[in-house]
Amino acid sequence: MRWTQTFIPTMKETPEGAEIPSHVLMLRAGLVSQLMAGAYTYLPLGLRALKKAERIVREEMDRAGAVELLMPALHPASLWERTGRREAFGNVLIQFSVRRQNREVHLVLGPTHEEVITDLVAHHINSYRQLPLTLYQIQTKFRNEERPRFGVLRTSEFLMKDAYSFDTSLEGLNRSYDKMYEAYCRIFSRCGLDFLPVEAESGPIGGDASHEFMVLADNGEDVVVYCPETGYAANVERAEIGPRKPQRPDVPLEPLKKVDTPGVTTIEQVSQLLKVPPSQLIKTLIYLADEQPVAVLIRGDHEANENKIRRALGASQLELADVDTIRRVTGAPVGFAGPIGLSIPIWADHDVAGVVNAVVGANQADQHYVGANLGRDFEVPDEHFADLRNAQAGDPAPGGNGTLQVRHAIEIGHVFKLGTKYSEALNARFLDAQEQQHPIIMGCYGIGINRILAALIETQHDERGIVWPLSLAPYEVLIDPLNVSQPEVMDAAERLHDQLTEAGIDVLLDDRDVRAGVKFKDADLIGIPLRIVIGGRSLKEGNVEVKWRWQDEPQRVPHETAAQTIVNMLDERRQQEAARVSASSAST
RNA sequence: CGGGGCGUAGCUCAGCUUGGCUAGAGCGCUGCGUUCGGGACGCAGAGGUCGUUGGUUCAAAUCCAAUCGCCCCGACCA
């Protein structure tokens, strides 16, 4: 391809509003262009990279035995009512009505396809002989994101690979799940990503196991907790904390005293007003667990984890109590709840036991207690102590003697054991050999294709631009003839272009009549792995210059055998990239 | 949904506080010339209903109100 025939609008300056490297570089390198908040056009260069990622995903899904199909993006709203998810998704679900003849048809744009695929399978699968089966598609999904951000990382329209497995037994589900897990490792390795599979929260509904595939990046929206010593890694929503033995500091107990704290409701405000560190405060959160109010005590510098709380209480639903409930059970407005004198059940995170002379709400407007002490001023039964908070850096790792670390990450894939939630709701059953009917056991597996690109760029760039791996690069080779008006230079460039194209290599020829500096800057910006410079100077010596994007200095290779040299270099590099794939598969 | 910021040329931005000639710069773009191995230089140009609507005023990019859009922080995220 010649540069002047395609469309690569590179930019020298950073467009307003682009904050993180992947967003800035995708815009500047002419990969994407924004149409509105959360919607981007893929320009030719960006589309080529996207297609390469898509192809890798497709190849590995096929290899793992999954079968491709394509479902509609347009769904009848009624289907979403049958699983209750029209309500559950709420405003994120894009819904609308159209008129047909004289009736109103309610439609949604699919944010995911559990309903559609389960409905499909319910119609066509009846027997255990037809199972197991894993189906997938690569398709645009729609979600009305409340807040699209970070360029292509969080958009309301995005390309997703979603796969669904159907099995007759839990063992079968586990086999299907492991195959997908394995395929994911191969996919992300082939894409050149440094990824980390982590345990993930599987939510109040659905299955019993879930992993997310994360790429560590400071600008990621997710938070992962991991332990270098034990290898434990989990999403912060899921991460357990190892055994804790909170020590009560050996200081004399102070008398309980009420103090005025007018209008001071947050931990930070209380901490500042009373000049005590947040770790000296105990916050009292009032929850409704299956409609019943409970109080949960968390040390002031910690964050409550609602999933842990819900599990500890054995509740199926948990939400923060509304203002009226808080007023009814504490007798005070929001912000002044405390454990002293509460008549509802009280639960506490383990670390609360280590706080002496604590500051707590007084269950009275504009009042807090200081010098509050467990056992003297309020009670929490032993069996009501549990791990109820988010892990923090420095916490003990579960089941080991390591220490947890915390990093931000970008979620690029998710594998999830669903169970029978959808097959039961939508009547997807199979008949076993004994003619017994059972709901089909499902798993679902998603990959954000756009996020593969964003995560790659976010982690693989330098101050000059993108550094593509060969596997995702829009073009593998960029030929830069430095002076297009010198016939011998242009001839050499075109001949090389044709030879490499003939050899099946993706080649871009920068035939623009611009100064060398412009070509070099753009070459670094768009990040094509192998750059071939053809200039009058080296050509006179019978050489062309070859340089990998990640190297500083070019090497000179003889002009007449350049094509073969380049083909060999690419082959060698592809083998190096492939070696990472087997390494990652071996380790799982 | 709560808090904040910004809308002026294709892009990045100045001008607005304190209203007043024909609305500016850099980059980009067009033409000509000189240059030509890391974003060259000169000359001549094209390009803007100052987001939109309404108000105040003799006069609005500038002040006021509403509205639309974009961005950031937080909440939310099957």
XYZ file of C-alpha atoms (C1' of nucleotides) in Angstrom:
666
model
C 0.000 0.000 0.000
C 1.169 3.480 -0.802
C 0.795 6.171 1.839
C -0.618 8.670 -0.641
C -3.336 6.242 -1.676
C -4.590 5.430 1.772
C -5.808 7.672 4.565
C -3.515 8.178 7.551
C -4.272 11.540 9.152
C -1.470 11.853 11.689
C -1.397 14.777 14.065
C 1.499 16.676 15.480
C -0.403 18.058 18.426
C -2.414 16.256 21.044
C -6.137 16.825 20.609
C -7.886 18.413 23.550
C -9.446 15.904 25.883
C -7.139 12.994 25.218
C -5.491 12.208 28.527
C -4.005 8.749 28.597
C -1.247 7.522 26.249
C -3.347 5.006 24.351
C -6.008 7.612 23.586
C -3.497 10.279 22.603
C -1.530 7.923 20.380
C -4.539 6.351 18.702
C -5.726 9.816 17.730
C -2.325 11.179 16.781
C -1.325 8.124 14.771
C -4.528 8.297 12.772
C -5.954 5.004 14.066
C -9.289 6.362 15.202
C -11.369 9.508 15.083
C -14.049 10.474 17.554
C -17.602 10.950 16.339
C -19.159 11.681 19.730
C -18.602 10.755 23.350
C -17.975 7.023 23.407
C -18.087 6.410 19.646
C -15.051 6.204 17.401
C -14.489 5.663 13.710
C -11.743 3.160 12.969
C -9.590 4.710 10.272
C -7.740 2.435 7.833
C -4.688 1.991 10.038
C -6.713 1.333 13.182
C -9.023 -1.016 11.346
C -6.110 -3.100 10.102
C -4.852 -3.561 13.656
C -8.354 -4.340 14.870
C -8.766 -6.957 12.150
C -5.486 -8.568 13.123
C -6.594 -8.843 16.737
C -9.927 -10.205 15.577
C -8.218 -12.784 13.417
C -6.018 -14.003 16.260
C -9.082 -14.355 18.450
C -10.935 -16.245 15.729
C -8.041 -18.603 15.047
C -7.635 -19.481 18.700
C -11.341 -19.915 19.321
C -11.567 -22.270 16.361
C -8.498 -24.106 17.577
C -10.156 -24.571 20.970
C -13.141 -26.171 19.292
C -15.554 -23.250 19.497
C -17.817 -22.641 16.523
C -18.550 -19.224 15.072
C -22.003 -17.852 14.391
C -23.486 -14.359 14.167
C -26.482 -13.196 16.144
C -28.523 -10.053 15.629
C -27.600 -6.916 17.526
C -31.297 -6.118 17.572
C -33.299 -8.052 20.157
C -36.931 -8.099 21.172
C -37.279 -6.434 24.563
C -39.521 -9.294 25.696
C -36.554 -11.668 25.690
C -34.829 -9.477 28.254
C -37.893 -9.432 30.411
C -37.920 -13.216 30.657
C -34.548 -13.192 32.451
C -35.257 -10.062 34.446
C -32.276 -8.335 32.958
C -34.234 -5.560 31.293
C -34.680 -4.291 34.822
C -31.202 -5.319 36.007
C -29.385 -3.514 33.207
C -31.554 -0.465 33.614
C -30.359 2.567 31.734
C -27.292 0.800 30.358
C -29.595 -1.154 28.047
C -30.351 0.840 24.907
C -34.083 0.471 24.301
C -36.409 1.948 21.754
C -39.618 1.327 19.918
C -40.460 1.334 16.244
C -43.798 1.257 14.512
C -44.686 -1.681 12.290
C -48.074 -1.584 10.629
C -50.232 -0.470 13.485
C -48.285 -1.921 16.358
C -45.447 -0.754 18.482
C -42.406 -3.049 18.550
C -40.074 -2.776 21.555
C -36.453 -3.437 20.787
C -33.109 -3.362 22.541
C -29.582 -3.193 21.182
C -27.695 -6.159 22.579
C -25.139 -5.357 25.274
C -24.340 -9.101 25.468
C -26.009 -12.227 24.150
C -26.793 -14.746 26.898
C -30.510 -14.371 26.233
C -30.298 -14.731 22.473
C -27.934 -17.691 22.454
C -29.816 -19.511 25.191
C -33.050 -19.005 23.324
C -31.372 -20.360 20.199
C -30.048 -23.406 21.989
C -33.383 -23.979 23.701
C -34.970 -24.338 20.278
C -32.420 -26.603 18.695
C -30.724 -28.687 21.395
C -32.729 -31.456 23.034
C -30.351 -34.297 23.764
C -27.142 -34.902 25.641
C -25.885 -36.378 22.371
C -25.762 -32.861 20.893
C -23.541 -31.609 23.699
C -21.060 -30.278 24.620
C -21.070 -27.258 22.374
C -19.289 -23.916 22.471
C -20.513 -21.159 20.180
C -19.018 -17.736 19.669
C -19.370 -14.582 17.649
C -17.412 -11.408 17.063
C -19.837 -8.561 16.964
C -20.539 -4.993 17.944
C -22.123 -4.567 21.359
C -24.068 -1.571 22.578
C -24.219 -0.172 26.077
C -25.398 3.208 27.138
C -22.359 3.998 29.251
C -23.147 6.624 31.836
C -19.698 7.960 31.388
C -17.676 6.970 28.331
C -14.010 7.712 28.854
C -10.394 6.886 28.160
C -10.842 6.901 24.410
C -11.513 3.474 23.079
C -11.358 1.784 26.504
C -14.861 2.675 27.560
C -17.291 3.332 24.739
C -20.966 2.802 24.176
C -20.330 0.736 21.057
C -17.532 -1.801 20.994
C -16.371 -4.959 19.291
C -16.589 -8.014 21.476
C -15.914 -11.695 21.073
C -18.471 -13.487 23.158
C -18.523 -17.251 23.527
C -20.989 -19.486 25.325
C -20.466 -23.099 26.339
C -23.213 -25.654 26.859
C -22.583 -28.786 28.884
C -24.472 -31.603 30.532
C -22.447 -31.674 33.746
C -20.294 -29.551 36.007
C -17.273 -31.599 34.952
C -18.102 -30.802 31.353
C -18.432 -27.125 32.190
C -15.047 -27.214 33.871
C -13.514 -28.775 30.772
C -15.088 -26.151 28.506
C -13.983 -23.403 30.868
C -10.408 -24.654 30.977
C -10.275 -24.796 27.181
C -11.378 -21.188 26.961
C -8.953 -20.148 29.690
C -6.164 -21.794 27.750
C -7.290 -20.175 24.496
C -7.313 -16.761 26.199
C -3.737 -17.197 27.364
C -2.712 -18.014 23.808
C -4.659 -15.101 22.340
C -3.208 -12.462 24.623
C 0.282 -13.868 24.313
C 0.047 -13.782 20.537
C -1.092 -10.173 20.800
C 2.101 -9.395 22.682
C 0.297 -8.390 25.850
C 1.696 -8.798 29.340
C -1.420 -10.123 30.965
C -2.409 -11.473 34.331
C -5.349 -13.833 34.911
C -6.987 -12.921 38.198
C -9.808 -14.357 40.250
C -12.909 -12.283 39.751
C -16.161 -11.687 41.528
C -18.855 -13.834 39.991
C -21.675 -11.760 41.420
C -24.789 -12.613 43.370
C -26.230 -14.571 40.466
C -24.680 -17.098 38.176
C -21.740 -19.307 38.578
C -19.163 -20.241 41.097
C -15.984 -19.287 39.288
C -14.729 -16.473 37.189
C -11.422 -15.121 35.991
C -10.595 -11.801 34.457
C -7.632 -11.251 32.168
C -5.897 -8.059 33.133
C -3.158 -5.908 31.695
C -1.420 -3.949 34.414
C -1.543 -0.246 33.574
C -1.646 2.817 35.777
C -4.570 4.208 33.801
C -6.663 1.064 34.069
C -10.099 1.305 35.616
C -9.862 -1.957 37.489
C -7.840 -2.655 40.584
C -6.092 -5.967 41.044
C -4.492 -7.365 44.139
C -1.645 -9.802 43.831
C 1.090 -11.434 45.811
C 4.470 -11.926 44.139
C 5.447 -14.589 46.698
C 2.415 -16.863 46.450
C 1.199 -15.986 42.956
C -2.239 -15.098 44.274
C -4.002 -12.581 42.033
C -7.553 -11.306 42.203
C -9.751 -8.387 41.359
C -10.013 -6.115 44.398
C -13.747 -6.844 44.497
C -12.914 -10.475 44.991
C -9.535 -10.508 46.753
C -9.446 -12.246 50.087
C -7.194 -11.099 52.848
C -5.026 -13.605 54.697
C -5.360 -14.294 58.409
C -5.255 -11.127 60.465
C -4.514 -10.896 64.164
C -5.221 -7.318 65.042
C -3.252 -6.267 68.120
C -4.794 -3.782 70.465
C -2.131 -1.244 71.287
C -1.156 -1.269 74.935
C -2.554 2.082 75.947
C -4.919 2.964 78.771
C -8.594 3.039 77.887
C -9.983 6.526 77.818
C -13.412 7.356 79.137
C -16.241 7.490 76.613
C -17.014 11.097 75.811
C -19.497 12.794 73.494
C -18.163 15.656 71.367
C -19.827 18.207 69.101
C -19.227 17.619 65.412
C -21.705 19.951 63.729
C -22.285 19.092 60.087
C -19.262 16.801 60.028
C -20.270 13.545 58.381
C -17.380 12.057 56.434
C -14.389 10.157 57.776
C -12.092 12.802 56.374
C -13.975 15.666 58.015
C -14.176 13.942 61.384
C -10.508 13.051 61.193
C -9.551 16.644 60.502
C -11.832 18.210 63.075
C -10.820 15.913 65.921
C -7.187 15.626 64.826
C -7.154 11.846 64.830
C -5.975 9.591 61.998
C -8.709 7.811 59.997
C -7.450 4.465 61.301
C -8.642 5.608 64.728
C -12.201 5.967 63.451
C -14.737 3.208 63.027
C -17.333 3.816 60.381
C -20.756 2.336 60.826
C -22.501 1.454 57.598
C -26.176 0.644 57.673
C -27.147 -1.922 55.052
C -30.360 -3.582 54.068
C -29.644 -7.288 53.764
C -32.689 -8.914 52.191
C -34.681 -5.926 53.465
C -33.395 -6.305 57.053
C -31.239 -3.500 58.459
C -27.791 -4.448 59.761
C -24.810 -2.377 60.879
C -21.350 -3.091 59.513
C -18.269 -1.688 61.234
C -15.195 -0.921 59.149
C -12.027 0.836 60.253
C -12.012 4.416 59.016
C -9.130 4.008 56.594
C -10.622 0.881 55.002
C -13.224 0.367 52.287
C -16.223 -1.873 52.727
C -16.593 -4.732 50.253
C -20.260 -5.364 49.630
C -19.745 -8.785 48.072
C -17.911 -10.002 51.158
C -20.554 -8.516 53.397
C -23.350 -10.120 51.434
C -21.675 -13.516 51.604
C -20.863 -13.201 55.316
C -24.477 -12.365 56.093
C -25.748 -15.099 53.820
C -27.969 -12.542 52.121
C -29.018 -12.719 48.510
C -29.459 -8.979 48.213
C -27.513 -6.207 49.865
C -27.730 -2.467 49.457
C -26.853 0.585 51.476
C -29.852 1.631 53.532
C -31.869 4.639 52.443
C -32.002 7.855 54.438
C -35.298 6.969 56.109
C -34.083 3.586 57.289
C -30.895 5.099 58.666
C -32.898 7.671 60.572
C -35.235 5.018 61.916
C -32.538 2.617 63.163
C -29.995 5.173 64.386
C -32.225 8.067 65.281
C -29.809 10.355 63.483
C -29.298 11.719 59.994
C -26.779 10.092 57.635
C -23.223 10.527 58.827
C -23.651 10.049 62.560
C -24.300 6.322 62.865
C -22.353 4.456 65.535
C -22.430 1.041 67.194
C -23.244 2.251 70.704
C -26.855 1.655 71.580
C -27.854 0.156 68.236
C -30.514 -2.527 68.421
C -29.955 -4.066 64.980
C -27.397 -6.855 64.354
C -23.815 -5.577 64.236
C -21.066 -7.104 62.099
C -17.462 -5.999 61.983
C -14.356 -6.414 59.892
C -11.500 -8.164 61.739
C -9.410 -5.007 61.967
C -12.059 -3.238 64.012
C -11.023 -5.425 66.947
C -7.634 -3.708 66.978
C -8.915 -0.155 67.449
C -8.860 1.274 70.976
C -10.285 4.607 72.038
C -12.079 4.846 68.733
C -14.106 7.677 67.320
C -17.612 6.579 66.326
C -20.890 8.251 65.467
C -23.183 8.954 68.426
C -26.470 8.138 66.681
C -27.410 11.732 67.265
C -27.195 14.673 64.886
C -23.896 16.587 65.064
C -22.416 14.316 67.752
C -19.614 11.738 67.812
C -18.117 9.685 70.632
C -14.416 9.598 71.356
C -12.831 6.914 73.522
C -15.224 4.233 72.323
C -14.044 0.705 73.087
C -15.190 -2.692 71.941
C -16.355 -4.883 74.808
C -16.894 -1.960 77.162
C -19.076 0.452 75.172
C -20.419 -1.835 72.460
C -20.430 -5.537 71.631
C -19.873 -7.499 68.472
C -20.354 -11.280 68.791
C -17.250 -13.283 67.837
C -19.053 -15.000 64.996
C -19.916 -11.592 63.546
C -16.273 -10.747 62.860
C -15.301 -11.455 59.272
C -13.290 -10.272 56.310
C -15.574 -7.491 55.114
C -13.297 -4.961 53.491
C -11.285 -4.463 50.321
C -7.708 -5.643 50.389
C -5.028 -2.982 50.542
C -1.345 -2.964 49.715
C 0.542 -4.497 52.597
C -2.241 -6.831 53.723
C -1.313 -10.476 54.282
C -1.921 -12.733 51.281
C -4.524 -15.466 51.694
C -3.245 -18.877 52.656
C 0.387 -17.876 52.519
C 3.009 -15.734 54.084
C 3.270 -13.158 51.346
C 2.180 -9.551 51.245
C -0.455 -8.213 48.876
C 0.277 -5.512 46.354
C -2.246 -3.403 44.507
C -2.112 -2.239 40.896
C -4.480 -0.668 38.390
C -5.305 -2.769 35.358
C -7.275 -2.891 32.125
C -9.701 -5.788 31.813
C -9.364 -7.356 28.372
C -11.149 -10.643 28.878
C -13.456 -12.464 31.236
C -14.320 -16.128 31.597
C -17.307 -17.004 33.709
C -19.078 -20.158 34.831
C -22.708 -19.233 34.471
C -24.470 -22.397 35.611
C -28.149 -22.674 34.802
C -29.439 -19.155 35.374
C -30.284 -18.552 31.719
C -31.056 -22.103 30.694
C -33.662 -22.279 33.461
C -35.176 -18.898 32.695
C -35.362 -19.622 28.977
C -36.105 -23.341 29.096
C -32.922 -24.645 27.542
C -33.010 -28.298 28.616
C -31.558 -31.563 27.453
C -32.696 -35.125 27.878
C -30.102 -37.448 29.411
C -29.654 -41.157 28.635
C -32.288 -41.965 31.266
C -34.794 -39.617 29.608
C -34.506 -37.165 32.467
C -34.721 -33.457 31.669
C -32.032 -31.091 33.012
C -31.183 -27.465 32.397
C -28.076 -27.061 30.250
C -25.023 -25.889 32.187
C -23.514 -22.791 30.674
C -20.358 -20.739 30.671
C -19.689 -17.399 29.010
C -16.446 -15.932 27.803
C -15.840 -12.392 26.573
C -12.974 -10.503 25.013
C -12.998 -6.787 24.248
C -11.257 -6.592 20.902
C -10.855 -2.813 20.995
C -9.371 -3.094 24.430
C -6.688 -5.417 23.143
C -5.448 -2.528 21.014
C -5.827 0.093 23.716
C -4.134 -2.052 26.344
C -1.317 -2.875 23.978
C -0.677 0.763 23.130
C -1.088 1.812 26.734
C 1.738 -0.504 27.731
C 3.846 -0.648 24.552
C 4.829 2.856 23.551
C 7.626 5.328 24.035
C 7.787 9.117 23.927
C 7.739 9.039 20.132
C 4.786 6.810 19.506
C 3.367 3.321 19.365
C 5.569 0.219 19.373
C 3.516 -2.529 17.711
C 4.281 -6.208 17.968
C 4.439 -7.873 14.577
C 1.214 -9.741 15.280
C -1.019 -6.672 15.590
C 0.854 -4.074 13.538
C -1.315 -2.523 10.809
C 1.644 -3.059 8.486
C 4.664 -5.182 9.243
C 7.107 -3.174 7.154
C 7.338 0.523 6.347
C 9.475 1.578 3.414
C 10.714 5.160 3.550
C 12.227 6.419 0.302
C 13.797 9.641 1.474
C 13.559 11.525 -1.763
C 10.702 10.542 -4.017
C 11.950 12.727 -6.864
C 15.136 10.689 -7.258
C 14.151 7.950 -9.725
C 16.746 5.431 -8.502
C 15.524 5.794 -4.912
C 11.874 5.502 -5.857
C 12.547 2.561 -8.168
C 14.369 0.709 -5.439
C 11.542 1.428 -2.982
C 8.840 0.293 -5.347
C 10.677 -2.846 -6.312
C 11.165 -3.770 -2.661
C 7.529 -2.984 -1.947
C 6.417 -5.308 -4.730
C 8.783 -8.103 -3.745
C 7.685 -8.031 -0.106
C 4.018 -7.802 -1.018
C 4.555 -10.778 -3.282
C 6.013 -12.639 -0.288
C 2.771 -12.053 1.614
C 4.045 -9.296 3.848
C 1.987 -6.247 4.795
C 4.000 -3.341 3.442
C 3.384 0.371 3.580
C 5.375 2.602 1.246
C 5.658 6.214 2.377
C 5.684 7.812 -1.057
C 4.797 11.283 0.191
C 6.898 14.113 -1.160
C 7.871 15.445 2.261
C 11.124 15.954 4.090
C 12.864 13.011 5.673
C 12.191 14.315 9.171
C 8.456 14.216 8.610
C 8.619 10.600 7.466
C 10.768 9.579 10.403
C 8.495 11.250 12.932
C 5.404 9.663 11.436
C 7.141 6.289 11.211
C 7.885 6.400 14.939
C 4.385 7.635 15.707
C 2.491 4.889 13.872
C 4.981 2.346 15.147
C 5.368 -0.088 12.241
C 7.796 -2.744 13.542
C 10.317 -2.831 10.697
C 11.410 0.370 8.959
C 13.363 0.304 5.723
C 15.039 3.566 4.777
C 16.118 3.978 1.185
C 18.212 7.060 0.649
C 20.569 8.262 -2.029
C 23.485 8.101 0.365
C 23.340 4.434 1.336
C 21.962 3.373 -2.009
C 25.177 4.602 -3.646
C 27.009 2.083 -1.459
C 24.506 -0.560 -2.542
C 22.730 -0.658 0.831
C 19.383 0.031 2.410
C 18.881 0.666 6.117
C 16.779 -1.624 8.272
C 15.645 -0.836 11.803
C 13.205 -2.359 14.257
C 10.988 0.200 15.922
C 12.448 -0.657 19.334
C 16.045 -0.262 18.222
C 17.972 2.999 18.112
C 20.391 2.408 15.255
C 19.668 0.991 11.799
C 21.714 -1.770 10.216
C 22.758 -1.621 6.597
C 21.940 -4.544 4.383
C 22.846 -5.054 0.708
C 20.218 -3.644 -1.559
C 19.993 -6.500 -4.040
C 19.264 -9.146 -1.384
C 17.243 -6.848 0.883
C 13.898 -8.517 0.225
C 15.169 -11.921 1.292
C 16.960 -10.460 4.321
C 13.766 -8.759 5.437
C 11.669 -11.874 4.939
C 14.158 -13.795 7.086
C 14.186 -11.124 9.783
C 10.397 -11.179 9.957
C 10.319 -14.962 10.128
C 12.768 -14.967 12.972
C 10.808 -12.334 14.828
C 7.542 -14.214 14.336
C 9.144 -17.267 15.864
C 10.257 -15.231 18.853
C 6.730 -13.925 19.324
C 5.362 -17.466 18.951
C 7.763 -18.739 21.594
C 6.028 -16.520 24.125
C 2.766 -18.298 23.365
C 4.078 -21.746 24.184
C 5.748 -20.332 27.284
C 2.456 -18.926 28.520
C 0.543 -22.122 27.739
C 3.130 -24.207 29.524
C 2.782 -22.133 32.663
C -0.967 -22.555 32.971
C -26.826 11.009 39.115
C -23.460 14.717 42.177
C -19.084 18.207 41.591
C -15.860 20.979 38.207
C -13.742 22.760 33.444
C -14.115 24.060 28.338
C -16.727 25.469 23.391
C -13.149 31.368 18.759
C -9.962 28.703 11.388
C -8.885 21.531 9.872
C -5.656 21.088 14.865
C -3.566 23.566 19.426
C -4.759 28.059 21.544
C -4.739 33.897 22.582
C -8.483 37.803 22.864
C -13.398 37.902 27.330
C -11.647 40.343 33.661
C -12.634 46.398 32.197
C -18.240 45.656 25.684
C -16.010 49.824 20.902
C -12.179 50.146 14.143
C -11.810 45.030 9.229
C -11.343 38.904 15.189
C -5.628 37.048 15.929
C -1.115 33.550 16.405
C 1.402 28.840 15.651
C 0.764 24.326 13.097
C -1.806 22.371 8.870
C -3.754 23.588 3.728
C -3.120 26.038 -1.740
C 0.410 28.440 -5.402
C 5.482 30.002 -6.687
C 10.691 29.892 -5.550
C 14.898 28.206 -2.644
C 15.929 23.824 0.134
C 16.107 18.355 0.858
C 18.945 11.965 5.963
C 14.993 13.569 12.221
C 8.626 17.792 11.782
C 13.116 23.709 6.509
C 12.773 28.967 4.668
C 10.785 33.205 1.834
C 6.735 35.452 -0.788
C 1.574 35.297 -2.006
C -3.154 33.124 -0.622
C -7.662 30.275 0.948
C -10.187 29.312 5.396
C -14.206 31.661 11.148
C -22.733 32.768 11.371
C -16.662 33.411 17.906
C -21.515 26.093 19.806
C -26.941 27.605 19.579
C -31.122 30.655 21.108
C -32.880 34.677 23.659
C -31.849 39.095 26.640
C -29.128 43.830 28.234
C -26.854 47.881 25.241
C -26.100 53.069 20.549
C -22.718 48.752 20.176
C -21.704 41.717 22.341
C -16.533 36.747 20.911
C -16.601 39.849 25.513
C -22.095 41.005 30.215
C -26.816 37.951 31.694
C -30.124 33.610 31.012
C -31.397 29.188 28.825
C -29.912 25.249 25.840
C -26.683 21.798 23.186
C -21.925 19.486 22.930
C -17.100 17.889 24.712
C -13.765 16.760 28.787
C -12.229 15.767 33.961
C -13.297 13.933 39.245
C -16.763 10.987 42.009
C -21.103 7.401 42.180
C -22.694 3.304 39.022
C -20.865 -0.736 35.738
C -24.833 -7.774 33.713
